[in-house]
Short mmCIF file of C-alpha atoms in Angstrom, two decimals:
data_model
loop_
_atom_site.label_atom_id
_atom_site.label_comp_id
_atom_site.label_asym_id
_atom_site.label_seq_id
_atom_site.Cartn_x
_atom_site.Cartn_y
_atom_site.Cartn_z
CA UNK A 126 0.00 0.00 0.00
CA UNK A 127 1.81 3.59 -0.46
CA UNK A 128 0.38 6.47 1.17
CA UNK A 129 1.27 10.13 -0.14
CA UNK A 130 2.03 13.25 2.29
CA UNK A 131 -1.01 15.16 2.82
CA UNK A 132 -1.17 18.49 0.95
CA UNK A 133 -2.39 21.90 2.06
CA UNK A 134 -5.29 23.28 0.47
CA UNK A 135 -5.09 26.63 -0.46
CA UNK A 136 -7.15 28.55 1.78
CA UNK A 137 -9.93 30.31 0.16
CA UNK A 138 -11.39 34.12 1.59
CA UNK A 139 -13.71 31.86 3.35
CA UNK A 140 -11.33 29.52 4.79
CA UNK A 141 -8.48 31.86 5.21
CA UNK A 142 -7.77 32.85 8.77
CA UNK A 143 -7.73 36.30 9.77
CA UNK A 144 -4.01 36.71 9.66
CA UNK A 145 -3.71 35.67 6.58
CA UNK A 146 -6.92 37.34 4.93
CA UNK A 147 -4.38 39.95 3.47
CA UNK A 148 -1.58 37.88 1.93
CA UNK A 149 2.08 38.59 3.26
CA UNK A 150 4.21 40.67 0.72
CA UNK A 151 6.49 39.27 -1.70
CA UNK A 152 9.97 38.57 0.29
CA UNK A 153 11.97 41.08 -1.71
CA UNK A 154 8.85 43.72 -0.63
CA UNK A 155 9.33 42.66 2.99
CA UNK A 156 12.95 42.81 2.54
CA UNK A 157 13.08 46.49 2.05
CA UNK A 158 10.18 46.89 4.45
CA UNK A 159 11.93 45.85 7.28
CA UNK A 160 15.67 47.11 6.41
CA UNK A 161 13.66 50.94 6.35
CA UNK A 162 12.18 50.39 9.40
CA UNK A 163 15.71 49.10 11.01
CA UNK A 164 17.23 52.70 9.83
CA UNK A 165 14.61 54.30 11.29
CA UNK A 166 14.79 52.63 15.09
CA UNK A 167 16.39 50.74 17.28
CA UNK A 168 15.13 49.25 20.65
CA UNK A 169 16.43 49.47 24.25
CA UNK A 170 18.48 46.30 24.65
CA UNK A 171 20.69 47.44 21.43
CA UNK A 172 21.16 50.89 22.71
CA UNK A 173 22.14 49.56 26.26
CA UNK A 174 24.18 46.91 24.61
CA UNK A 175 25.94 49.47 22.36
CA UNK A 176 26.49 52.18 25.29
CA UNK A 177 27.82 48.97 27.45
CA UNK A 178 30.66 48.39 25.27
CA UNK A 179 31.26 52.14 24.87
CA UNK A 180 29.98 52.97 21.71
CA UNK A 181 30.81 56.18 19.92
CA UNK A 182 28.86 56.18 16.89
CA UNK A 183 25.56 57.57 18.17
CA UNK A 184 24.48 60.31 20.94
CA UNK A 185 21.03 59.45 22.53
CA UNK A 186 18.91 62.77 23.07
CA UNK A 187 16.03 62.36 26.46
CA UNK A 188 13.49 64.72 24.59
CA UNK A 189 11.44 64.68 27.86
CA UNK A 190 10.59 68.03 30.07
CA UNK A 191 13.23 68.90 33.22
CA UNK A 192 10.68 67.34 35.35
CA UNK A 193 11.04 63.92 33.32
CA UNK A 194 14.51 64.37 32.76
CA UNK A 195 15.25 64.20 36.82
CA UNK A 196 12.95 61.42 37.53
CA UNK A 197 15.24 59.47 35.83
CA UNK A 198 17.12 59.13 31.93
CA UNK A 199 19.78 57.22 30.35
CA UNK A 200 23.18 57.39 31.41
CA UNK A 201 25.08 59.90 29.28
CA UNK A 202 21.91 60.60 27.15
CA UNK A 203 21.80 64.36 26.57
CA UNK A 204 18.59 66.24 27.65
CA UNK A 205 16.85 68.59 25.12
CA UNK A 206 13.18 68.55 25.34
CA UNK A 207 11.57 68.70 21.86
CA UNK A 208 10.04 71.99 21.86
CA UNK A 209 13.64 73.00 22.15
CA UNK A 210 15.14 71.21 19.35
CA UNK A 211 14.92 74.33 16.74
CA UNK A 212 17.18 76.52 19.39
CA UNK A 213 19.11 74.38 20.89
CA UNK A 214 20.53 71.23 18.82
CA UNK A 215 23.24 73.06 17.05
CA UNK A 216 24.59 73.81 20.62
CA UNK A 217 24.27 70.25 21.99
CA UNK A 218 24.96 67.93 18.84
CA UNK A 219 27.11 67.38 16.24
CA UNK A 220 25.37 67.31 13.03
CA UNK A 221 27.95 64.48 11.94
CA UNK A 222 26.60 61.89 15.14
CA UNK A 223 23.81 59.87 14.41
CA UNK A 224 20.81 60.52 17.17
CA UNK A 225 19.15 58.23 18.58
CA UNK A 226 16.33 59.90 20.74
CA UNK A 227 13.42 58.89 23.64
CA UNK A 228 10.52 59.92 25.28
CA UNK A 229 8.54 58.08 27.94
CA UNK A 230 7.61 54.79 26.27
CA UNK A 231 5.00 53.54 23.36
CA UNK A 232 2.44 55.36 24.44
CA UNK A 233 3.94 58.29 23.82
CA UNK A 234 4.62 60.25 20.36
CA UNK A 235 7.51 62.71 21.97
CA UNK A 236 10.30 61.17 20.50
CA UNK A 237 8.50 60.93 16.97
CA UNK A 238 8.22 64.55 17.04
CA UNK A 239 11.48 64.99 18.15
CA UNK A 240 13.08 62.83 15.75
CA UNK A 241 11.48 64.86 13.27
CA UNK A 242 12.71 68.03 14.35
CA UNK A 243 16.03 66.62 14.18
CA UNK A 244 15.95 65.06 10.64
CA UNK A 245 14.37 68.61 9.90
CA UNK A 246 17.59 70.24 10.91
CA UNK A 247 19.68 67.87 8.55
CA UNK A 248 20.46 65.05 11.70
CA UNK A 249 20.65 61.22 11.05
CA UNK A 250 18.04 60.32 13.55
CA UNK A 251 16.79 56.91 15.53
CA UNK A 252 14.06 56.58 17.57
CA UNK A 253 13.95 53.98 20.36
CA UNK A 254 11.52 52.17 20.74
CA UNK A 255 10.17 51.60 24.38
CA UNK A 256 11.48 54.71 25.66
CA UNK A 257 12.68 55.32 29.45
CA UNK A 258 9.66 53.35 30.51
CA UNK A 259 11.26 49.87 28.21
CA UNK A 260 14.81 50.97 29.57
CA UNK A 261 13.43 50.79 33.17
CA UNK A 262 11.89 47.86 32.57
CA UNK A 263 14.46 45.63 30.60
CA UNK A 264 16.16 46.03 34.35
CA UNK A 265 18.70 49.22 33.20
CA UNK A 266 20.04 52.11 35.29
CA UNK A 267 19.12 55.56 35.49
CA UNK A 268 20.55 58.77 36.55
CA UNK A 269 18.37 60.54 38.74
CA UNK A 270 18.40 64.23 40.27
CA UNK A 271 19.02 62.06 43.83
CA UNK A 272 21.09 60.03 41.82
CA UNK A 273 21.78 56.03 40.09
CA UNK A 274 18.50 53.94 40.76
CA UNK A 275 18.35 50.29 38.71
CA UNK A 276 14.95 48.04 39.37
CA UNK A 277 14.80 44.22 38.55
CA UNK A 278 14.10 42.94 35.19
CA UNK A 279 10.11 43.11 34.34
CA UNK A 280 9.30 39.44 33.19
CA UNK A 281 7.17 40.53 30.56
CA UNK A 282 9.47 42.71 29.13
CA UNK A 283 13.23 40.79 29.24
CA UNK A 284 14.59 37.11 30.48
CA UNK A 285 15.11 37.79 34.03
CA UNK A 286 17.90 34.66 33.94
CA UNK A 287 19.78 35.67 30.92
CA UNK A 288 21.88 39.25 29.55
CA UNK A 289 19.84 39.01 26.23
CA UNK A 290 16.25 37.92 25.20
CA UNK A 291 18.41 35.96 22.19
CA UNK A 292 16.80 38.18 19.09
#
């Protein structure tokens, strides 16, 4: 007796689930999909990873008020709140850095804004994803106005038991 593999059916629009009821895009479309979004953020765990091993190639901007800004930020990040960008970036960046800037977290369209003030001056601008409220939460330090303050991993968030989630 011989038996063949079963084969899939092609899901029809009645069959087809609802993540597939718009088809994925060709892989070369997906390619260049995903390599634009990649150049235009980057997430916590790369930026701490990067700043880590002492990284030069990037300055990360807090875009956050004074108030924010003291209640903790990223170590070394510079602070220039976005309505400030126009006035003040010249004076705090080099135009030659890539920026890579943050604002509370995903809830929160600050560090769009200010990424678009930057690129709107002529910068090479990231935004990262999560903001302060990811970089809390993946377990990383902050400077504070009453200075360094680190909490514990947030399981949801990072592997509590390993440096790096592996992706």
């Amino acid at each position: 007796m011989t038996s063949t593999a079963p084969t899939a059916l092609p899901a029809s629009a009645e069959t087809a689930s609802r993540v597939m009821a718009v088809p994925p895009a060709p892989s070369a479309d997906a390619a260049a999909y995903f390599a634009a979004r990649l150049a235009f953020h980057t997430d916590v765990a790369d930026v701490h990873t990067a700043l880590a091993a002492g990284a030069t190639d990037f300055v990360v901007v807090d875009s956050r008020s004074t108030a924010s800004w003291d209640q903790g930020h990223v170590p070394g990040a510079v602070h220039l709140p976005t309505a400030q960008i126009p006035q003040l970036a010249r004076q705090f960046l080099d135009p030659a850095v890539p920026v890579v800037v943050y604002c509370w977290g995903p809830g929160c369209d600050g560090a769009t804004r200010a990424a678009l003030a930057l690129a709107r001056l002529g910068y090479r601008v990231k935004e990262m994803l999560g903001g302060i409220e990811y970089w809390i939460r993946e377990g990383y330090a902050v400077e504070t106005a009453d200075g360094t303050r680190q909490l514990p991993p947030d399981p949801l968030t990072a592997p509590v038991d390993a440096d790096d989630c592996g992706c």
